[in-house]
Amino acid sequence: MIKSILEKFSLEKNSSVMLVFAAVVLSAPIWLTPFGANYPDLLQKFAIFGIFAIGFNILFGLTGYLSFGHAVFLGVGSYTAVWVFKLFTMNVLPAVMLSVAIAAVFALLIGYISLRRSGIYFSILTLALAQMSYNLAYSVLTPITSGETGLQLSSEDPRYIDSLLGAGVQEGLPATNFFGMSMSGYSGFYFCAIFLILAFYISLKIFRSPYGLKLIAIKSNQKRMLYTGFNTRPYLLSAFVISGMFAGLAGGLMAATDPLAGAERMQWTASGEVVLMTILGGSGTLIGPLLGVGVIKYFENIFSALNETSLREIFNFLPDVVADFLVSITHVFVGEGWHLTLGILFMLVVIFLPGGIMQGVGIFTRYYKKKMTELKSERSVEKGKSQ
Amino acid sequence: MDALLIQLLNGLDKGGAYALIALGLTLTFGTLGVVNFAHGALFMLGAFCSVLFKQVLTISKKVKDESITFFDAYKEQPYLEIWWGDTGAMIIDYAVPISIIMVIPVMLLIGVALERGLIKHFYKRTHAEQILVTFGLAIVLQEVIKMFFGANPIPMPAPDIVSGSAAIGAALGLSDNLVYPWWRLIYLVFAGVIIFSVFAFLRYTTFGMVVRAGMADRETVGLLGINIQKRFTIVFGLATVVAGIAGAMYTPILPPDYHMGMDFLVLSFVVVVVGGMGSLEGAVAAGFLLGMLQSFASLNEVKAIFPGIDQIIIYLVAVVILLVRPRGLMGREGVMEE
């Protein structure tokens, strides 16, 4: 009886996976409390970067095309959203929808150009196009992006729709909202979480569809794919655009929770960050990128807050000599040095675990299962002897 | 006319730096077949070797300032000056060029250690994984430098005698307003000398011949009983040295900070790709070409027609060339193709 229910809820089925995923995401404020990560700001970051990494994973994880310019779409999404706030309304829904659409246009353009080549040339093409957009955003496009200061709301913004609907003039800057619901704090997180669940569902659908299989086939052997008569270009381009739209969504949500946009979001090192997250968690797996985001953002939050005094408190229980020694070693890797830790961790993962955390999990479970079957067979042998 | 000449010099100067970095990068491609995203970081390491050298030279001690008589004033005086007087002061003044002597062995050591310790294990992996691990390495190197030297750019003045500008205009019989910094001219000559010597080394020595043969057909060279791997390791060290001294000599032009490597990395990759993967001549030609293009695009007359062109010209050219001539300007068949 229980077995049949369990079989019904197996992870092979999309609906049960989604149920578990939605439950885990929506209850995040509860189960993250013991980890000390239950801040709305951090939760929002988890969700937003989760969407970004899921999108990147659709391109890199499935097709193996390593793009170093994905942050452009994030930046474009942010700029679009802030402009919608400035021109039309402070309601986030149109802003987010429009930022996805504009990001899709950009992705179509950049994808069309850069997908003409593959391998390292693709990486460098995306890198060059991204750097081009970044430089433009900083220099000539200043009227649109307001350059170094970044695009911000101001009290002189027209906000045509809002003024049409007769929202009275308020003191100070208006806040973003979703039909009256505030976008800061937990309601903001739940807004992002809904999109995260949606994004995960789309990615699950893609992973478990013939379309996804074709993308994987491109990764494993594009030539053979071409010989069998598939034109791979439309598949690649659509995957690129989808992942660009995810990045645009993430950018739009970023602006929705905190209405400003700057060019530094588009820099190629920002693209490098999402690459780091995806690889660390395990590219080509469903959950991997999310794990990567969780680990990086969580430890970033904790490690960069530590300094020498707080380290001293942690090692307080040890004898002074040992504590001094430990503090002098560890303080290099925390606070300002967090990026050093991240770089070392990333290198170790690429060298020893190219499949990321998910590969580690896989190795562990296989080992565990092997041990269990060995134990079982031993027991049955013993039973046979005793009888 | 003056403006054009200045931009020509600027272009050659920028081109020299690009060509130097791209040369090392393409040496790595051509020999080991490894995509090295840490090459920019090696450029930065060279610059900071020079900074370290200068800091060691200027280790000082507090001494009483004799020139002030009203009260007891103290000033920092480097030991070198205390020991050797004017000679010491001169050595400190010439810290940047002299630091080359230290940069070469240090960078060679770093290069060989990197190759044996890390890069060696990535020959058989995909290019994407090579990019990722060297990208991680670049982050680590940059953060280590930030830890020791801080986040701010460190000024590294050129020797006093060449800190001013050369009156080129007067020398050429043009207007007297035409001046150009001495050190930039020196850097241009220096880049030319380094590029020339790398080419000469590869062309006229037996070692270079073996390396070139290995680049063309690695297996056959191996079958002839030559340990090509060992030579390629040394070539990686050589590429590191070229990047390092390029960085060290660049310090008076651009005060080094920890992320200068990342800034140069994208540019140097673009240069290599435009020149053609694995083609040394291509890298040098593309370096100078792109340097020129960039400096001429920053002329006001050009900017008036195409606003912002100076910011994107390099990338624009790279994209067009990659799409029109997939192998780059001088790429050979079969090197680093998909």
XYZ file of C-alpha atoms in Angstrom:
725
model
C 0.000 0.000 0.000
C 2.683 2.510 1.053
C 4.827 1.180 -1.746
C 2.174 1.932 -4.346
C 1.792 5.474 -3.041
C 5.551 5.905 -3.137
C 5.611 4.634 -6.679
C 3.003 7.151 -7.639
C 5.193 9.882 -6.163
C 8.405 8.758 -7.784
C 10.806 11.462 -8.913
C 10.361 10.272 -12.482
C 7.118 12.187 -12.578
C 7.189 15.883 -13.300
C 4.247 16.686 -11.058
C 5.777 15.145 -7.954
C 9.121 16.805 -8.598
C 7.369 20.133 -8.928
C 5.378 19.521 -5.758
C 8.505 18.791 -3.748
C 10.369 21.711 -5.330
C 7.569 24.193 -4.699
C 7.252 23.032 -1.102
C 10.992 23.386 -0.524
C 11.170 26.852 -2.083
C 8.078 28.262 -0.403
C 9.111 26.959 2.989
C 12.640 28.337 2.604
C 12.125 31.038 5.263
C 11.394 28.249 7.768
C 14.122 25.730 7.064
C 16.786 28.357 6.415
C 16.309 29.891 9.861
C 18.622 27.446 11.662
C 21.312 28.224 9.062
C 21.010 31.919 9.858
C 20.066 32.705 6.275
C 16.513 33.814 6.811
C 16.837 37.411 5.649
C 14.432 38.618 2.952
C 17.325 40.224 1.050
C 19.326 37.024 0.940
C 16.274 34.930 0.076
C 15.504 37.257 -2.821
C 19.093 36.895 -3.994
C 18.801 33.105 -3.862
C 15.674 33.174 -6.004
C 16.915 35.740 -8.526
C 20.323 34.190 -9.057
C 18.648 30.810 -9.101
C 16.623 31.883 -12.122
C 19.753 33.283 -13.752
C 21.713 30.068 -13.199
C 18.851 27.825 -14.333
C 18.718 29.811 -17.553
C 22.464 29.637 -18.068
C 22.330 25.919 -17.451
C 19.836 25.428 -20.278
C 22.464 26.747 -22.654
C 25.734 25.500 -21.141
C 24.519 22.380 -19.376
C 22.596 21.003 -22.323
C 24.427 22.234 -25.418
C 27.907 22.735 -23.967
C 28.199 26.234 -25.457
C 30.071 28.301 -22.868
C 28.820 31.869 -23.039
C 30.861 34.537 -21.280
C 28.378 37.279 -21.979
C 25.207 36.279 -20.212
C 25.300 39.194 -17.810
C 24.378 41.464 -20.723
C 20.850 40.090 -20.675
C 20.688 40.574 -16.932
C 21.754 44.185 -17.367
C 19.330 44.762 -20.216
C 16.525 43.329 -18.096
C 17.379 45.657 -15.232
C 17.543 48.747 -17.426
C 14.222 47.878 -19.075
C 12.497 47.355 -15.761
C 13.750 50.648 -14.320
C 12.634 52.487 -17.445
C 9.172 50.984 -17.136
C 9.089 52.184 -13.527
C 10.134 55.622 -14.651
C 7.821 55.964 -17.618
C 4.698 53.970 -16.873
C 3.957 52.439 -13.531
C 5.484 51.228 -10.321
C 3.635 47.935 -10.663
C 6.296 45.295 -11.221
C 4.347 42.957 -13.488
C 4.626 44.988 -16.729
C 8.252 45.789 -15.919
C 9.200 42.139 -15.479
C 7.311 41.062 -18.580
C 8.857 43.762 -20.710
C 12.359 43.047 -19.433
C 11.972 39.410 -20.486
C 10.805 40.517 -23.932
C 13.619 43.009 -24.475
C 16.195 40.524 -23.213
C 14.818 38.027 -25.721
C 15.373 40.513 -28.547
C 18.962 41.075 -27.428
C 19.533 37.346 -27.050
C 18.204 36.734 -30.533
C 20.594 39.316 -31.940
C 23.697 38.235 -30.010
C 22.855 34.560 -30.393
C 22.359 34.881 -34.115
C 25.811 36.393 -34.527
C 27.802 34.323 -32.058
C 26.239 30.916 -32.768
C 27.765 30.976 -36.218
C 30.886 29.665 -34.529
C 31.330 27.071 -31.816
C 33.805 26.079 -29.126
C 36.247 28.668 -27.906
C 35.324 31.020 -30.746
C 31.768 31.140 -29.460
C 33.036 32.007 -25.983
C 35.198 34.812 -27.334
C 32.426 36.145 -29.572
C 30.026 36.370 -26.654
C 32.791 37.925 -24.583
C 33.490 40.544 -27.252
C 29.812 41.361 -27.767
C 29.260 41.617 -24.034
C 32.229 43.893 -23.542
C 30.964 45.992 -26.429
C 27.561 46.415 -24.798
C 29.191 47.230 -21.476
C 31.420 49.901 -23.008
C 28.466 51.379 -24.876
C 26.355 51.470 -21.736
C 29.156 53.328 -20.019
C 29.828 55.879 -22.751
C 27.534 56.776 -25.634
C 24.321 55.365 -24.245
C 24.573 57.522 -21.132
C 21.237 59.243 -21.893
C 19.584 55.821 -21.597
C 21.763 54.185 -18.965
C 22.991 57.301 -17.142
C 26.487 55.847 -17.258
C 28.536 55.568 -14.119
C 25.891 56.789 -11.684
C 23.492 54.078 -12.789
C 19.840 54.416 -13.654
C 17.678 55.459 -10.711
C 14.160 56.597 -10.049
C 13.544 60.268 -9.530
C 10.581 62.330 -8.377
C 10.291 64.048 -11.788
C 9.546 60.798 -13.609
C 6.274 61.016 -15.548
C 4.857 57.543 -14.687
C 2.004 58.011 -17.152
C -0.138 55.056 -16.172
C 0.141 55.722 -12.446
C -0.799 59.373 -12.871
C -3.639 58.386 -15.192
C -5.001 56.055 -12.541
C -4.806 58.981 -10.188
C -2.344 57.753 -7.663
C -1.875 60.879 -5.617
C 1.443 62.637 -5.372
C 3.358 61.160 -2.483
C 6.237 62.345 -0.412
C 9.558 61.005 -1.662
C 10.108 58.255 -4.174
C 7.331 55.721 -4.757
C 8.137 52.075 -4.018
C 7.718 49.184 -6.381
C 4.638 47.068 -5.766
C 2.598 44.218 -7.157
C -1.012 45.493 -7.108
C -0.346 47.108 -3.767
C 1.831 44.335 -2.361
C 5.209 45.664 -1.328
C 8.276 44.307 -3.108
C 10.617 44.538 -0.170
C 10.795 41.953 2.559
C 9.116 38.553 2.444
C 6.408 39.477 -0.057
C 9.200 40.381 -2.473
C 10.794 37.014 -1.878
C 7.536 35.162 -2.535
C 7.060 37.130 -5.740
C 10.520 36.029 -6.903
C 9.928 32.504 -5.621
C 6.861 32.099 -7.843
C 9.007 32.984 -10.832
C 11.734 30.627 -9.637
C 9.232 27.764 -9.483
C 7.961 28.680 -12.918
C 11.500 28.827 -14.282
C 12.328 25.483 -12.730
C 9.211 23.963 -14.261
C 10.168 25.189 -17.727
C 13.690 23.886 -17.312
C 12.338 20.511 -16.105
C 10.061 20.328 -19.112
C 12.965 21.111 -21.430
C 15.285 18.595 -19.770
C 12.744 15.816 -20.105
C 11.571 16.497 -23.636
C 12.712 15.407 -27.105
C 13.834 19.009 -27.568
C 16.134 18.734 -24.559
C 17.476 15.429 -25.836
C 18.391 17.089 -29.103
C 20.264 19.795 -27.211
C 22.184 17.106 -25.321
C 22.917 15.389 -28.622
C 24.446 18.631 -29.888
C 26.709 18.658 -26.861
C 27.881 15.094 -27.277
C 28.447 15.151 -31.039
C 27.237 17.971 -33.183
C 28.743 16.540 -36.374
C 26.868 13.280 -36.106
C 23.721 15.235 -35.402
C 24.229 17.186 -38.601
C 24.887 14.001 -40.574
C 21.618 12.518 -39.411
C 19.899 15.441 -41.052
C 19.173 17.749 -38.155
C 19.767 21.410 -38.662
C 21.222 22.233 -35.244
C 21.171 26.016 -35.621
C 17.492 26.613 -34.738
C 17.848 24.387 -31.676
C 20.937 26.243 -30.493
C 19.442 29.641 -31.175
C 16.219 28.828 -29.359
C 18.165 27.497 -26.367
C 20.269 30.667 -26.376
C 17.191 32.888 -26.499
C 15.454 30.942 -23.728
C 18.452 31.234 -21.473
C 18.754 34.913 -22.345
C 15.104 35.403 -21.373
C 15.758 33.751 -18.025
C 18.631 36.172 -17.477
C 16.366 39.057 -18.467
C 13.770 37.851 -15.983
C 16.413 37.742 -13.273
C 17.502 41.270 -14.193
C 13.910 42.504 -14.129
C 13.328 40.964 -10.710
C 16.576 42.477 -9.461
C 15.272 45.895 -10.449
C 11.838 45.086 -9.032
C 13.227 44.375 -5.575
C 15.692 47.247 -5.714
C 14.868 49.777 -8.454
C 18.245 50.736 -9.846
C 20.409 49.460 -12.659
C 24.089 49.926 -13.376
C 26.442 48.987 -16.179
C 28.657 46.935 -13.863
C 25.947 44.261 -13.930
C 26.895 43.682 -17.561
C 30.647 43.334 -17.134
C 32.166 40.054 -18.235
C 33.273 39.202 -14.709
C 29.588 39.269 -13.752
C 29.013 36.687 -16.480
C 31.875 34.758 -14.944
C 29.968 34.652 -11.656
C 27.026 32.759 -13.109
C 29.450 30.393 -14.813
C 31.051 29.779 -11.423
C 27.704 29.090 -9.761
C 26.538 26.696 -12.436
C 29.787 24.726 -12.571
C 30.107 24.572 -8.807
C 26.665 23.055 -8.423
C 26.918 20.806 -11.456
C 26.118 21.883 -14.978
C 23.719 19.770 -16.985
C 21.754 18.725 -13.911
C 18.429 20.141 -12.842
C 19.188 21.008 -9.249
C 22.937 21.637 -9.623
C 22.833 25.315 -10.584
C 20.478 26.065 -7.707
C 22.807 24.310 -5.286
C 25.690 26.336 -6.672
C 23.773 29.571 -6.197
C 22.788 28.561 -2.681
C 26.313 27.634 -1.656
C 27.985 30.697 -3.179
C 25.454 33.282 -2.020
C 25.158 31.725 1.442
C 28.889 31.591 2.079
C 29.380 34.985 0.500
C 26.916 36.334 3.025
C 28.584 34.629 5.958
C 32.240 34.834 4.982
C 32.276 38.427 3.887
C 30.699 39.497 7.177
C 33.457 37.888 9.244
C 36.502 39.823 10.358
C 39.350 39.306 12.800
C 37.371 40.131 15.937
C 34.479 37.859 15.047
C 36.933 35.097 14.188
C 38.550 35.542 17.598
C 35.146 35.038 19.212
C 34.631 31.840 17.232
C 37.997 30.388 18.239
C 37.645 31.676 21.803
C 37.323 28.201 23.314
C 40.815 27.214 22.152
C 44.062 28.011 23.950
C 45.363 31.456 22.986
C 48.335 30.259 20.959
C 46.239 27.921 18.831
C 43.498 30.512 18.460
C 45.951 33.192 17.329
C 47.409 30.801 14.814
C 43.995 29.815 13.435
C 42.812 33.404 13.275
C 45.923 34.506 11.424
C 45.361 31.781 8.835
C 41.619 32.002 8.420
C 41.275 35.784 8.316
C 42.993 35.679 4.925
C 40.053 33.755 3.498
C 37.142 35.700 4.951
C 35.861 39.242 4.676
C 37.712 40.905 1.824
C 39.353 37.606 0.991
C 36.098 35.813 0.245
C 36.795 35.913 -3.463
C 40.065 34.111 -2.831
C 38.178 31.294 -1.117
C 35.715 31.210 -3.987
C 38.482 31.071 -6.587
C 40.267 28.224 -4.806
C 37.024 26.318 -4.295
C 36.132 26.764 -7.946
C 39.530 25.541 -9.124
C 39.328 22.495 -6.885
C 35.881 21.677 -8.235
C 36.936 22.027 -11.869
C 40.058 19.923 -11.286
C 38.655 17.113 -9.192
C 34.880 17.218 -9.653
C 34.099 18.523 -13.149
C 30.468 17.578 -12.531
C 30.256 19.875 -9.512
C 28.502 19.158 -6.245
C 25.982 16.919 -8.015
C 28.789 14.621 -9.168
C 30.016 14.425 -5.590
C 26.517 13.533 -4.435
C 26.294 10.908 -7.171
C 29.591 9.289 -6.165
C 28.516 9.226 -2.550
C 25.098 7.655 -3.220
C 26.587 5.007 -5.511
C 29.146 4.139 -2.853
C 26.421 4.001 -0.212
C 24.183 1.777 -2.344
C 27.082 -0.567 -3.065
C 27.847 -0.834 0.634
C 24.171 -1.543 1.384
C 23.902 -4.331 -1.188
C 27.147 -5.819 0.081
C 25.779 -5.759 3.600
C 22.537 -7.346 2.475
C 24.261 -10.125 0.599
C 26.518 -10.782 3.590
C 23.505 -11.047 5.841
C 21.715 -13.408 3.505
C 24.837 -15.547 3.343
C 24.945 -15.638 7.158
C 21.267 -16.544 7.264
C 21.881 -19.383 4.822
C 24.712 -20.655 7.032
C 22.674 -20.568 10.217
C 19.893 -22.497 8.573
C 48.810 66.521 -38.975
C 50.178 66.718 -35.450
C 47.141 64.946 -34.103
C 47.529 62.206 -36.684
C 51.175 61.673 -35.820
C 50.395 61.544 -32.131
C 47.643 58.998 -32.766
C 50.015 56.981 -34.916
C 52.476 56.827 -32.035
C 49.672 56.062 -29.596
C 48.480 53.270 -31.823
C 51.945 51.778 -32.178
C 52.369 52.006 -28.437
C 49.081 50.325 -27.580
C 49.690 47.864 -30.369
C 53.045 46.988 -28.852
C 51.462 46.110 -25.526
C 48.656 44.119 -27.169
C 51.116 42.312 -29.406
C 53.343 41.360 -26.477
C 50.494 39.845 -24.485
C 48.963 38.164 -27.500
C 52.330 36.723 -28.461
C 52.603 34.832 -25.187
C 48.992 33.741 -25.367
C 49.323 32.385 -28.868
C 52.563 30.592 -27.980
C 50.557 28.697 -25.376
C 47.812 27.895 -27.869
C 50.152 26.812 -30.578
C 52.328 24.556 -28.458
C 50.227 23.138 -25.663
C 46.813 23.633 -27.224
C 45.604 25.145 -23.975
C 43.325 28.163 -23.713
C 44.877 30.197 -20.934
C 42.484 32.652 -19.314
C 45.114 33.347 -16.655
C 47.462 35.000 -19.124
C 46.238 38.458 -18.172
C 46.917 37.596 -14.548
C 50.487 36.692 -15.506
C 50.866 40.141 -17.070
C 49.679 41.576 -13.775
C 52.051 39.348 -11.784
C 54.956 40.690 -13.819
C 53.907 44.239 -13.000
C 53.711 43.413 -9.310
C 57.101 41.676 -9.389
C 58.406 45.050 -10.411
C 56.467 46.732 -7.603
C 57.871 44.257 -5.103
C 61.378 44.850 -6.429
C 60.983 48.567 -5.917
C 59.574 48.078 -2.432
C 62.538 45.927 -1.477
C 64.943 48.527 -2.834
C 63.286 51.297 -0.880
C 63.215 49.588 2.505
C 63.981 52.582 4.650
C 65.016 53.649 8.044
C 64.007 56.736 9.976
C 66.799 59.264 10.044
C 67.021 62.767 11.347
C 66.290 65.364 8.706
C 69.310 67.690 8.806
C 67.781 70.316 6.562
C 65.258 71.317 9.195
C 66.893 72.987 12.169
C 63.986 74.440 14.144
C 62.880 71.142 15.593
C 63.705 67.460 15.401
C 62.335 66.264 12.078
C 62.664 62.739 10.839
C 62.449 61.400 7.350
C 62.498 57.974 5.771
C 65.713 57.238 3.993
C 66.217 54.026 2.035
C 69.108 51.867 3.200
C 70.497 51.872 -0.311
C 70.995 55.619 -0.146
C 72.526 55.364 3.289
C 75.014 52.719 2.170
C 75.920 53.842 -1.322
C 74.863 57.469 -1.437
C 74.161 58.714 -4.930
C 74.685 55.327 -6.561
C 71.961 53.926 -4.346
C 69.617 56.747 -5.233
C 70.259 56.084 -8.890
C 69.496 52.380 -8.513
C 66.183 53.266 -6.905
C 65.484 55.730 -9.684
C 66.036 53.010 -12.276
C 63.977 50.449 -10.372
C 61.577 49.693 -13.217
C 64.101 48.742 -15.911
C 66.369 46.989 -13.428
C 63.448 44.945 -12.095
C 63.447 43.080 -15.422
C 66.465 41.175 -14.136
C 64.331 39.851 -11.297
C 61.138 39.459 -13.309
C 62.640 37.066 -15.852
C 63.741 34.250 -13.513
C 60.709 34.668 -11.228
C 58.223 34.506 -14.065
C 60.042 31.595 -15.691
C 59.810 29.722 -12.423
C 56.112 30.580 -12.016
C 55.408 29.549 -15.586
C 57.137 26.181 -15.361
C 55.560 25.469 -11.978
C 52.101 26.330 -13.315
C 52.549 24.141 -16.346
C 53.829 21.153 -14.401
C 51.421 21.617 -11.503
C 48.175 22.501 -13.222
C 48.079 22.965 -16.989
C 49.632 19.544 -17.624
C 46.529 17.843 -16.291
C 44.264 19.733 -18.671
C 45.684 18.763 -22.070
C 43.064 16.098 -22.585
C 40.136 18.011 -21.135
C 37.759 20.134 -23.192
C 38.537 23.761 -24.016
C 35.619 24.811 -21.829
C 37.239 23.144 -18.808
C 40.603 24.717 -19.643
C 38.934 28.115 -19.753
C 37.207 27.468 -16.442
C 40.237 26.293 -14.501
C 42.468 29.094 -15.772
C 39.681 31.583 -15.055
C 39.644 30.281 -11.469
C 43.417 30.580 -11.354
C 43.186 34.174 -12.557
C 40.760 34.992 -9.739
C 43.048 33.371 -7.165
C 46.171 35.172 -8.412
C 44.372 38.476 -8.491
C 43.016 38.082 -4.976
C 46.416 37.056 -3.615
C 47.942 40.198 -5.120
C 45.105 42.267 -3.688
C 45.800 40.767 -0.267
C 49.471 41.759 -0.310
C 49.406 45.033 -2.220
C 45.920 46.401 -1.555
C 43.274 47.467 -4.007
C 44.659 50.844 -5.034
C 46.874 51.430 -8.055
C 50.522 51.793 -7.087
C 52.386 54.590 -8.847
C 55.659 53.463 -10.416
C 57.497 56.437 -11.865
C 59.839 55.987 -14.781
C 63.509 56.937 -14.262
C 63.911 60.701 -13.868
C 65.859 61.167 -17.047
C 63.046 59.795 -19.218
C 60.072 60.977 -17.172
C 59.470 63.969 -19.431
C 58.391 64.166 -23.025
C 60.437 63.931 -26.159
C 60.205 66.887 -28.511
C 59.522 64.874 -31.612
C 58.053 67.763 -33.536
C 61.186 69.861 -33.179
C 63.385 66.930 -34.164
C 61.363 66.235 -37.296
C 61.082 69.876 -38.269
C 57.382 70.027 -37.427
C 55.680 72.167 -34.839
C 57.250 72.442 -31.400
C 53.980 71.457 -29.734
C 54.409 67.909 -30.872
C 55.768 66.069 -27.847
C 55.455 62.475 -26.737
C 56.340 60.841 -23.397
C 59.790 59.284 -23.464
C 58.770 56.199 -21.620
C 56.095 55.351 -24.168
C 58.685 55.578 -26.914
C 60.968 53.335 -24.891
C 58.130 50.859 -24.425
C 57.545 50.780 -28.147
C 61.206 50.021 -28.846
C 61.249 47.495 -26.033
C 58.173 45.712 -27.426
C 59.812 45.598 -30.821
C 63.001 44.122 -29.376
C 61.142 41.455 -27.392
C 58.977 40.458 -30.348
C 62.021 40.335 -32.587
C 63.995 38.229 -30.133
C 61.157 35.747 -29.635
C 60.919 35.298 -33.384
C 64.681 35.039 -33.731
C 64.782 32.489 -30.938
C 62.184 30.342 -32.649
C 63.695 30.730 -36.092
C 67.444 30.562 -35.634
C 68.044 28.188 -32.722
C 67.809 24.420 -32.733
C 65.455 24.609 -29.780
C 63.202 26.950 -31.719
C 63.293 24.682 -34.720
C 62.180 21.708 -32.653
C 59.386 23.757 -31.104
C 58.167 24.908 -34.502
C 58.264 21.362 -35.768
C 56.294 20.313 -32.702
C 53.707 22.985 -33.356
C 53.269 21.672 -36.899
C 53.194 17.978 -36.084
C 53.638 16.985 -32.521
C 53.419 13.238 -32.967
C 56.084 12.948 -35.627
C 58.513 14.985 -33.565
C 57.794 12.694 -30.657
C 58.405 9.650 -32.823
C 61.805 11.043 -33.767
C 62.822 10.549 -30.169
C 62.557 14.142 -29.002
C 60.953 14.928 -25.676
C 58.653 17.558 -27.109
C 56.689 17.845 -23.886
C 59.705 19.175 -22.018
C 60.319 21.808 -24.664
C 56.684 22.871 -24.630
C 56.887 23.333 -20.882
C 59.825 25.661 -21.394
C 57.858 27.491 -24.088
C 55.046 28.020 -21.586
C 57.636 29.458 -19.213
C 58.839 31.692 -22.044
C 55.301 32.902 -22.705
C 54.963 33.692 -18.999
C 58.214 35.647 -19.075
C 57.083 37.665 -22.087
C 53.803 38.501 -20.342
C 55.678 39.325 -17.124
C 58.207 41.736 -18.576
C 55.498 43.318 -20.704
C 53.641 43.988 -17.458
C 56.715 45.180 -15.573
C 57.686 47.684 -18.250
C 54.088 48.881 -18.537
C 53.959 50.044 -14.894
C 55.100 53.657 -15.535
C 52.376 54.005 -18.182
C 49.579 52.520 -16.122
C 49.989 52.287 -12.318
C 49.366 48.596 -11.640
C 46.359 47.444 -9.664
C 45.123 43.933 -9.013
C 42.553 43.754 -11.799
C 44.674 45.127 -14.646
C 45.120 41.557 -15.849
C 41.406 40.979 -16.319
C 41.134 44.244 -18.240
C 43.874 43.198 -20.633
C 42.742 39.595 -20.913
C 39.658 40.189 -23.045
C 41.578 42.489 -25.345
C 44.441 40.068 -25.774
C 42.048 37.226 -26.565
C 40.409 39.362 -29.176
C 43.842 40.128 -30.628
C 44.779 36.460 -30.771
C 41.532 35.493 -32.436
C 41.783 38.285 -34.993
C 45.348 37.279 -35.783
C 44.486 33.622 -36.073
C 44.891 31.001 -33.377
C 48.395 29.630 -33.203
C 49.876 32.138 -35.634
C 52.631 34.209 -34.018
C 52.943 36.594 -36.936
C 49.180 37.000 -36.923
C 49.132 37.892 -33.227
C 51.759 40.591 -33.664
C 50.139 42.008 -36.788
C 46.690 41.996 -35.203
C 48.061 43.611 -32.050
C 49.466 46.565 -33.962
C 46.444 46.731 -36.263
C 43.946 46.875 -33.419
C 46.091 49.319 -31.450
C 46.160 51.647 -34.459
C 42.457 51.275 -35.118
C 41.643 52.072 -31.511
C 43.785 55.178 -31.377
C 42.520 56.513 -34.701
C 38.941 55.855 -33.663
C 39.467 58.126 -30.675
C 40.186 61.100 -32.927
C 37.508 63.720 -32.395
C 36.725 63.901 -36.105
C 35.947 60.194 -36.197
C 33.961 60.320 -32.991
C 31.815 63.106 -34.411
C 30.678 60.795 -37.214
C 30.329 57.574 -35.207
C 29.771 58.454 -31.560
C 31.292 55.915 -29.205
C 33.218 54.141 -31.922
C 36.468 54.338 -29.933
C 34.929 52.179 -27.201
C 33.846 49.334 -29.418
C 35.989 49.403 -32.538
C 38.210 46.526 -31.415
C 35.307 44.252 -30.569
C 33.464 45.224 -33.710
C 36.468 44.359 -35.868
C 36.916 41.100 -33.991
C 33.298 40.071 -34.511
C 33.406 40.902 -38.202
C 36.703 39.079 -38.752
C 35.553 36.022 -36.834
C 32.471 35.796 -38.972
C 34.074 36.585 -42.322
C 37.456 34.918 -41.937
C 36.927 32.105 -39.443
C 40.656 31.424 -39.152
C 41.565 35.006 -38.433
C 44.000 37.054 -40.486
C 46.841 34.553 -40.623
C 45.515 31.407 -38.990
C 46.830 28.107 -40.279
C 44.583 25.279 -41.279
C 43.862 22.760 -38.570
C 44.949 24.789 -35.531
C 42.266 25.076 -32.871
C 39.390 24.517 -35.200
C 36.140 23.281 -33.840
